[in-house]
């Protein structure tokens, strides 16, 4: 209906005017939100108190470690220290290249199914309804991979979607294998599916609506690293892909804390700002300019959220190690932890550890 379209158009125009003429005039001039506010944001997203200075130092150390590992793999594969050159050459390798969405969909489904078969009865006891995951191509075509949960009664399965932009015909499995583990099994599908199974113990809000970033995204990164520990990245090419993903997550920790706490940059005396942050992100990721701008705006406008992925992963790993030291097996830890639903990491530790 044209009248409804005009009404909606007018509403958006009025909203735009309000944002630019009223709200924007009160916007702060500084990129940093400051230590006190940032500490609160960090606690909200991670679900535990974070030593921000220690986390910043840890992030820098992880970047150095990852860079050294990537250079070692580049030398192993192509006799070069140039990691980006290794990326380009991997993209030219037929063994790691898929052509067309049909081949992509088949690879996604086989990879997800193999992960279920490999993990059930070993690192996990996967409930029967969660053993099914359906892979799909998202018609929206906006790029990226994402996951949609099963219905609460499992009449609709959990689904992993690849949103393929129009015209894209090549896909590089060396880089995306770890993403399939992140979104599928043992990542979000296993995490959310296990929560939905707990109908007798968790109310609807805890099964469906409750989400803590450090717990949820931290688990997905924990799942990626777990697959490396279990031998699913013995191929140096896919390990390079895992490290590429980990490098972005470590860079987020450093950048986000650096900008919002107004820290000195790693190699100089100047203070972090948006300009330096953009150059730092470009150095540590393989993003195109459009995605780089999006990521940077996200960090500036959503302080504390992006680091919660890697910081949450670190807490998951620490909690598992502590639980095992107290006598719990790894499969028991996974089962007990995921049965609690998405909760702050401090509460997870309280529930699992003596």
Short mmCIF file of C-alpha atoms in Angstrom, two decimals:
data_model
loop_
_atom_site.label_atom_id
_atom_site.label_comp_id
_atom_site.label_asym_id
_atom_site.label_seq_id
_atom_site.Cartn_x
_atom_site.Cartn_y
_atom_site.Cartn_z
CA UNK A 1 0.00 0.00 0.00
CA UNK A 2 1.51 3.31 -1.12
CA UNK A 3 0.10 5.22 1.86
CA UNK A 4 1.79 2.81 4.27
CA UNK A 5 5.06 3.13 2.35
CA UNK A 6 4.88 6.91 2.57
CA UNK A 7 4.13 6.72 6.30
CA UNK A 8 7.14 4.48 6.87
CA UNK A 9 9.32 6.71 4.71
CA UNK A 10 8.29 9.80 6.67
CA UNK A 11 8.98 8.03 9.97
CA UNK A 12 12.50 7.10 8.88
CA UNK A 13 13.15 10.64 7.64
CA UNK A 14 12.02 12.07 10.98
CA UNK A 15 14.21 9.59 12.82
CA UNK A 16 17.16 10.57 10.63
CA UNK A 17 16.58 14.25 11.32
CA UNK A 18 16.40 13.61 15.06
CA UNK A 19 19.63 11.60 15.01
CA UNK A 20 21.57 14.22 13.05
CA UNK A 21 20.08 17.42 14.47
CA UNK A 22 19.49 16.52 18.13
CA UNK A 23 21.29 13.38 19.26
CA UNK A 24 24.49 13.94 17.26
CA UNK A 25 24.97 17.38 18.78
CA UNK A 26 25.38 15.72 22.20
CA UNK A 27 27.76 13.02 21.01
CA UNK A 28 31.15 12.93 22.78
CA UNK A 29 34.19 14.07 20.84
CA UNK A 30 36.51 11.45 22.31
CA UNK A 31 36.73 7.92 20.94
CA UNK A 32 37.39 6.52 24.44
CA UNK A 33 34.57 5.90 26.93
CA UNK A 34 37.07 5.79 29.82
CA UNK A 35 38.15 3.09 32.25
CA UNK A 36 35.21 3.23 34.67
CA UNK A 37 32.49 2.90 32.03
CA UNK A 38 34.50 0.39 30.04
CA UNK A 39 35.00 -1.83 33.11
CA UNK A 40 31.23 -2.03 33.49
CA UNK A 41 30.67 -2.80 29.81
CA UNK A 42 33.36 -5.47 29.95
CA UNK A 43 31.78 -7.14 32.98
CA UNK A 44 28.39 -7.10 31.24
CA UNK A 45 29.63 -8.78 28.07
CA UNK A 46 32.21 -11.20 29.50
CA UNK A 47 30.13 -12.13 32.51
CA UNK A 48 33.04 -11.77 34.92
CA UNK A 49 35.42 -9.10 36.18
CA UNK A 50 38.30 -8.57 33.76
CA UNK A 51 41.72 -7.19 34.65
CA UNK A 52 41.82 -4.85 31.67
CA UNK A 53 45.55 -4.12 31.77
CA UNK A 54 46.39 -7.83 32.00
CA UNK A 55 43.96 -8.61 29.17
CA UNK A 56 45.55 -5.92 26.97
CA UNK A 57 49.03 -7.37 27.57
CA UNK A 58 47.73 -10.89 26.97
CA UNK A 59 46.17 -9.82 23.66
CA UNK A 60 49.47 -8.37 22.46
CA UNK A 61 51.31 -11.54 23.46
CA UNK A 62 48.76 -13.67 21.60
CA UNK A 63 49.23 -11.56 18.47
CA UNK A 64 52.99 -12.14 18.58
CA UNK A 65 52.49 -15.89 19.14
CA UNK A 66 49.99 -16.21 16.31
CA UNK A 67 52.16 -14.23 13.90
CA UNK A 68 55.12 -16.51 14.66
CA UNK A 69 52.98 -19.61 14.11
CA UNK A 70 51.61 -18.26 10.85
CA UNK A 71 55.09 -17.47 9.58
CA UNK A 72 56.21 -21.00 10.46
CA UNK A 73 53.32 -22.48 8.46
CA UNK A 74 54.04 -20.13 5.55
CA UNK A 75 57.64 -21.39 5.52
CA UNK A 76 56.44 -25.00 5.74
CA UNK A 77 54.02 -24.60 2.84
CA UNK A 78 55.72 -22.12 0.51
CA UNK A 79 59.20 -21.36 1.89
CA UNK A 80 58.29 -17.74 2.71
CA UNK A 81 57.80 -15.64 5.84
CA UNK A 82 55.15 -13.56 4.07
CA UNK A 83 51.86 -14.68 5.62
CA UNK A 84 49.69 -12.72 3.20
CA UNK A 85 51.52 -14.27 0.26
CA UNK A 86 50.76 -17.66 1.79
CA UNK A 87 47.08 -16.66 1.99
CA UNK A 88 47.05 -15.77 -1.70
CA UNK A 89 48.72 -19.01 -2.69
CA UNK A 90 46.34 -21.06 -0.56
CA UNK A 91 43.45 -19.34 -2.33
CA UNK A 92 44.90 -20.62 -5.63
CA UNK A 93 45.14 -24.22 -4.42
CA UNK A 94 42.52 -26.46 -6.11
CA UNK A 95 42.37 -28.77 -3.08
CA UNK A 96 41.04 -25.91 -0.93
CA UNK A 97 38.74 -24.29 -3.49
CA UNK A 98 35.05 -25.00 -4.09
CA UNK A 99 33.21 -23.81 -7.19
CA UNK A 100 29.54 -22.88 -6.92
CA UNK A 101 26.99 -22.99 -4.13
CA UNK A 102 26.05 -26.64 -4.74
CA UNK A 103 29.61 -27.73 -3.97
CA UNK A 104 29.69 -25.36 -1.00
CA UNK A 105 26.47 -26.75 0.45
CA UNK A 106 27.65 -30.34 0.04
CA UNK A 107 30.96 -29.53 1.77
CA UNK A 108 29.23 -27.75 4.65
CA UNK A 109 26.86 -30.64 5.27
CA UNK A 110 29.53 -33.33 5.06
CA UNK A 111 31.82 -31.35 7.36
CA UNK A 112 29.09 -30.82 9.94
CA UNK A 113 27.98 -34.47 9.81
CA UNK A 114 31.56 -35.72 10.18
CA UNK A 115 32.02 -33.50 13.23
CA UNK A 116 28.93 -35.00 14.88
CA UNK A 117 30.14 -38.55 14.15
CA UNK A 118 33.66 -37.83 15.42
CA UNK A 119 32.62 -36.12 18.66
CA UNK A 120 29.61 -38.14 19.80
CA UNK A 121 30.71 -40.67 22.39
CA UNK A 122 34.20 -39.18 22.68
CA UNK A 123 34.45 -35.53 23.75
CA UNK A 124 30.66 -35.18 24.00
CA UNK A 125 27.52 -37.16 24.65
CA UNK A 126 25.36 -35.49 21.99
CA UNK A 127 21.60 -35.87 22.60
CA UNK A 128 19.76 -37.54 19.71
CA UNK A 129 17.77 -34.45 18.61
CA UNK A 130 20.99 -32.41 18.45
CA UNK A 131 22.74 -34.93 16.20
CA UNK A 132 20.91 -33.41 13.21
CA UNK A 133 22.07 -30.12 11.72
CA UNK A 134 20.87 -28.79 8.39
CA UNK A 135 23.12 -26.66 6.18
CA UNK A 136 21.55 -24.04 3.91
CA UNK A 137 22.36 -21.20 1.53
CA UNK A 138 20.88 -17.93 2.77
CA UNK A 139 18.98 -16.18 -0.06
CA UNK A 140 19.67 -12.72 1.40
CA UNK A 141 23.25 -12.84 0.08
CA UNK A 142 24.74 -10.44 2.60
CA UNK A 143 27.91 -12.46 3.25
CA UNK A 144 29.11 -14.49 6.21
CA UNK A 145 28.00 -17.65 7.99
CA UNK A 146 25.46 -17.78 10.80
CA UNK A 147 23.39 -20.22 12.82
CA UNK A 148 19.67 -20.39 13.61
CA UNK A 149 18.58 -22.61 16.52
CA UNK A 150 16.10 -25.48 16.39
CA UNK A 151 12.54 -24.84 17.44
CA UNK A 152 11.99 -25.45 21.13
CA UNK A 153 10.48 -28.89 20.40
CA UNK A 154 13.07 -29.74 17.70
CA UNK A 155 10.38 -30.02 15.01
CA UNK A 156 12.64 -27.66 13.05
CA UNK A 157 16.33 -28.59 13.15
CA UNK A 158 19.19 -26.27 13.91
CA UNK A 159 20.52 -24.72 10.71
CA UNK A 160 23.84 -23.30 9.59
CA UNK A 161 23.51 -20.73 6.82
CA UNK A 162 26.06 -19.37 4.36
CA UNK A 163 24.95 -16.03 2.99
CA UNK A 164 26.63 -15.98 -0.42
CA UNK A 165 26.87 -12.53 -2.09
CA UNK A 166 25.65 -12.33 -5.67
CA UNK A 167 28.36 -13.31 -8.12
CA UNK A 168 30.60 -15.17 -5.66
CA UNK A 169 31.49 -18.57 -7.10
CA UNK A 170 34.71 -19.50 -5.27
CA UNK A 171 34.99 -20.57 -1.65
CA UNK A 172 38.18 -21.41 0.24
CA UNK A 173 37.86 -24.30 2.66
CA UNK A 174 41.28 -23.77 4.26
CA UNK A 175 39.97 -20.55 5.75
CA UNK A 176 36.38 -21.53 6.50
CA UNK A 177 36.69 -24.97 8.10
CA UNK A 178 37.08 -23.40 11.53
CA UNK A 179 34.00 -21.24 10.91
CA UNK A 180 31.91 -24.35 10.27
CA UNK A 181 33.10 -25.73 13.61
CA UNK A 182 32.27 -22.36 15.22
CA UNK A 183 28.71 -22.13 13.93
CA UNK A 184 27.94 -25.85 13.85
CA UNK A 185 29.43 -28.67 15.91
CA UNK A 186 30.91 -28.37 18.48
CA UNK A 187 30.09 -24.66 18.40
CA UNK A 188 26.73 -22.88 18.52
CA UNK A 189 24.63 -25.82 17.35
CA UNK A 190 25.84 -28.10 20.11
CA UNK A 191 25.76 -25.31 22.69
CA UNK A 192 22.23 -24.11 21.95
CA UNK A 193 20.86 -27.58 21.18
CA UNK A 194 22.07 -28.91 24.53
CA UNK A 195 20.29 -26.02 26.25
CA UNK A 196 17.01 -26.75 24.45
CA UNK A 197 17.16 -30.38 25.53
CA UNK A 198 16.95 -29.21 29.16
CA UNK A 199 13.20 -28.56 29.04
CA UNK A 200 12.67 -30.14 32.46
CA UNK A 201 15.31 -28.00 34.14
CA UNK A 202 15.42 -24.65 32.34
CA UNK A 203 12.50 -22.32 31.78
CA UNK A 204 11.70 -20.90 28.34
CA UNK A 205 13.65 -17.69 28.92
CA UNK A 206 16.82 -19.57 29.91
CA UNK A 207 16.46 -21.98 26.97
CA UNK A 208 15.65 -19.49 24.25
CA UNK A 209 16.15 -15.84 25.19
CA UNK A 210 19.07 -15.64 27.63
CA UNK A 211 22.43 -14.91 26.00
CA UNK A 212 25.74 -13.86 27.50
CA UNK A 213 28.38 -12.96 24.93
CA UNK A 214 31.40 -14.21 26.86
CA UNK A 215 29.65 -17.52 27.44
CA UNK A 216 28.09 -17.97 24.00
CA UNK A 217 30.76 -16.59 21.70
CA UNK A 218 33.47 -17.71 24.08
CA UNK A 219 32.13 -21.25 23.73
CA UNK A 220 32.21 -21.05 19.93
CA UNK A 221 35.88 -19.99 20.02
CA UNK A 222 36.58 -22.69 22.61
CA UNK A 223 34.97 -25.14 20.17
CA UNK A 224 37.27 -24.02 17.35
CA UNK A 225 40.36 -24.54 19.49
CA UNK A 226 39.02 -27.84 20.82
CA UNK A 227 38.86 -29.21 17.28
CA UNK A 228 42.53 -28.35 16.86
CA UNK A 229 43.33 -30.12 20.13
CA UNK A 230 41.41 -33.20 18.93
CA UNK A 231 43.42 -33.41 15.70
CA UNK A 232 41.02 -31.86 13.19
CA UNK A 233 43.59 -29.29 11.99
CA UNK A 234 46.52 -31.58 11.25
CA UNK A 235 46.56 -30.08 7.75
CA UNK A 236 48.74 -26.93 8.06
CA UNK A 237 46.48 -25.12 5.60
CA UNK A 238 43.37 -25.38 7.78
CA UNK A 239 45.47 -24.59 10.84
CA UNK A 240 46.47 -21.38 9.05
CA UNK A 241 42.76 -20.63 8.74
CA UNK A 242 42.24 -21.23 12.46
CA UNK A 243 45.13 -18.91 13.29
CA UNK A 244 43.76 -16.24 10.95
CA UNK A 245 40.48 -16.29 12.89
CA UNK A 246 42.30 -16.25 16.24
CA UNK A 247 44.41 -13.31 15.14
CA UNK A 248 41.31 -11.19 14.55
CA UNK A 249 39.92 -12.08 17.98
CA UNK A 250 43.21 -11.20 19.72
CA UNK A 251 43.43 -7.94 17.75
CA UNK A 252 39.94 -7.04 18.95
CA UNK A 253 41.03 -7.39 22.57
CA UNK A 254 44.00 -5.08 22.10
CA UNK A 255 42.22 -2.52 19.94
CA UNK A 256 39.04 -2.26 22.00
CA UNK A 257 40.80 -1.91 25.35
CA UNK A 258 43.49 0.32 23.85
CA UNK A 259 41.05 2.80 22.34
CA UNK A 260 38.55 3.00 25.17
CA UNK A 261 41.13 3.23 27.96
CA UNK A 262 43.26 5.72 26.02
CA UNK A 263 46.36 3.55 26.25
CA UNK A 264 49.67 4.21 24.54
CA UNK A 265 50.05 2.32 21.27
CA UNK A 266 52.31 -0.77 21.40
CA UNK A 267 55.27 0.65 19.49
CA UNK A 268 55.24 4.33 20.38
CA UNK A 269 54.20 7.14 22.68
CA UNK A 270 51.03 8.27 20.92
CA UNK A 271 47.62 7.36 22.32
CA UNK A 272 45.21 4.97 20.63
CA UNK A 273 42.62 6.68 18.44
CA UNK A 274 40.34 5.69 15.56
CA UNK A 275 42.97 6.42 12.90
CA UNK A 276 45.61 4.24 14.52
CA UNK A 277 43.00 1.56 15.28
CA UNK A 278 42.09 1.30 11.61
CA UNK A 279 45.72 0.84 10.58
CA UNK A 280 46.22 -1.73 13.37
CA UNK A 281 43.16 -3.69 12.25
CA UNK A 282 44.31 -3.63 8.63
CA UNK A 283 47.70 -5.01 9.69
CA UNK A 284 46.19 -7.90 11.62
CA UNK A 285 43.30 -9.00 9.40
CA UNK A 286 42.63 -9.82 5.78
CA UNK A 287 39.43 -7.72 5.63
CA UNK A 288 38.41 -5.57 2.72
CA UNK A 289 37.90 -1.86 3.42
CA UNK A 290 34.10 -2.09 3.76
CA UNK A 291 34.25 -4.79 6.42
CA UNK A 292 37.14 -3.03 8.14
CA UNK A 293 35.10 0.17 8.49
CA UNK A 294 32.13 -1.82 9.79
CA UNK A 295 34.27 -3.59 12.39
CA UNK A 296 35.89 -0.37 13.58
CA UNK A 297 32.56 1.42 13.95
CA UNK A 298 31.30 -1.57 15.89
CA UNK A 299 34.17 -1.32 18.37
CA UNK A 300 33.79 2.42 18.82
CA UNK A 301 30.03 2.21 19.36
CA UNK A 302 29.82 -1.05 21.31
CA UNK A 303 32.65 -0.94 23.86
CA UNK A 304 33.54 -4.20 25.57
CA UNK A 305 31.57 -6.50 23.25
CA UNK A 306 34.19 -7.58 20.72
CA UNK A 307 36.83 -8.67 23.27
CA UNK A 308 34.27 -10.86 25.04
CA UNK A 309 34.80 -13.57 22.39
CA UNK A 310 38.48 -14.25 23.13
CA UNK A 311 38.22 -13.40 26.82
CA UNK A 312 35.24 -15.74 27.11
CA UNK A 313 37.20 -18.49 25.36
CA UNK A 314 40.04 -18.04 27.82
CA UNK A 315 37.64 -18.39 30.76
CA UNK A 316 36.10 -21.52 29.23
CA UNK A 317 39.55 -23.09 28.91
CA UNK A 318 40.53 -22.10 32.44
CA UNK A 319 37.27 -23.47 33.85
CA UNK A 320 37.69 -26.77 32.01
CA UNK A 321 41.25 -27.17 33.22
CA UNK A 322 40.21 -26.43 36.81
CA UNK A 323 37.29 -28.87 36.58
CA UNK A 324 39.54 -31.62 35.22
CA UNK A 325 42.04 -30.95 38.01
CA UNK A 326 39.19 -31.55 40.47
CA UNK A 327 38.47 -34.96 38.91
CA UNK A 328 35.89 -34.21 36.22
CA UNK A 329 36.36 -35.76 32.77
CA UNK A 330 36.25 -33.50 29.72
CA UNK A 331 32.98 -35.05 28.41
CA UNK A 332 31.42 -34.60 31.87
CA UNK A 333 32.55 -31.00 31.92
CA UNK A 334 31.01 -30.32 28.51
CA UNK A 335 27.71 -31.96 29.44
CA UNK A 336 27.36 -30.23 32.81
CA UNK A 337 28.45 -26.83 31.50
CA UNK A 338 26.13 -26.75 28.50
CA UNK A 339 23.15 -28.03 30.49
CA UNK A 340 23.17 -24.76 32.47
CA UNK A 341 22.28 -22.58 29.49
CA UNK A 342 23.90 -19.25 28.66
CA UNK A 343 24.97 -17.68 31.95
CA UNK A 344 27.69 -15.25 33.06
CA UNK A 345 31.07 -16.93 33.22
CA UNK A 346 31.48 -16.19 36.93
CA UNK A 347 28.27 -18.13 37.67
CA UNK A 348 29.40 -20.98 35.40
CA UNK A 349 32.54 -21.38 37.49
CA UNK A 350 30.55 -21.26 40.73
CA UNK A 351 28.25 -24.02 39.50
CA UNK A 352 30.97 -26.35 38.20
CA UNK A 353 33.89 -25.97 40.59
CA UNK A 354 34.23 -26.97 44.23
#
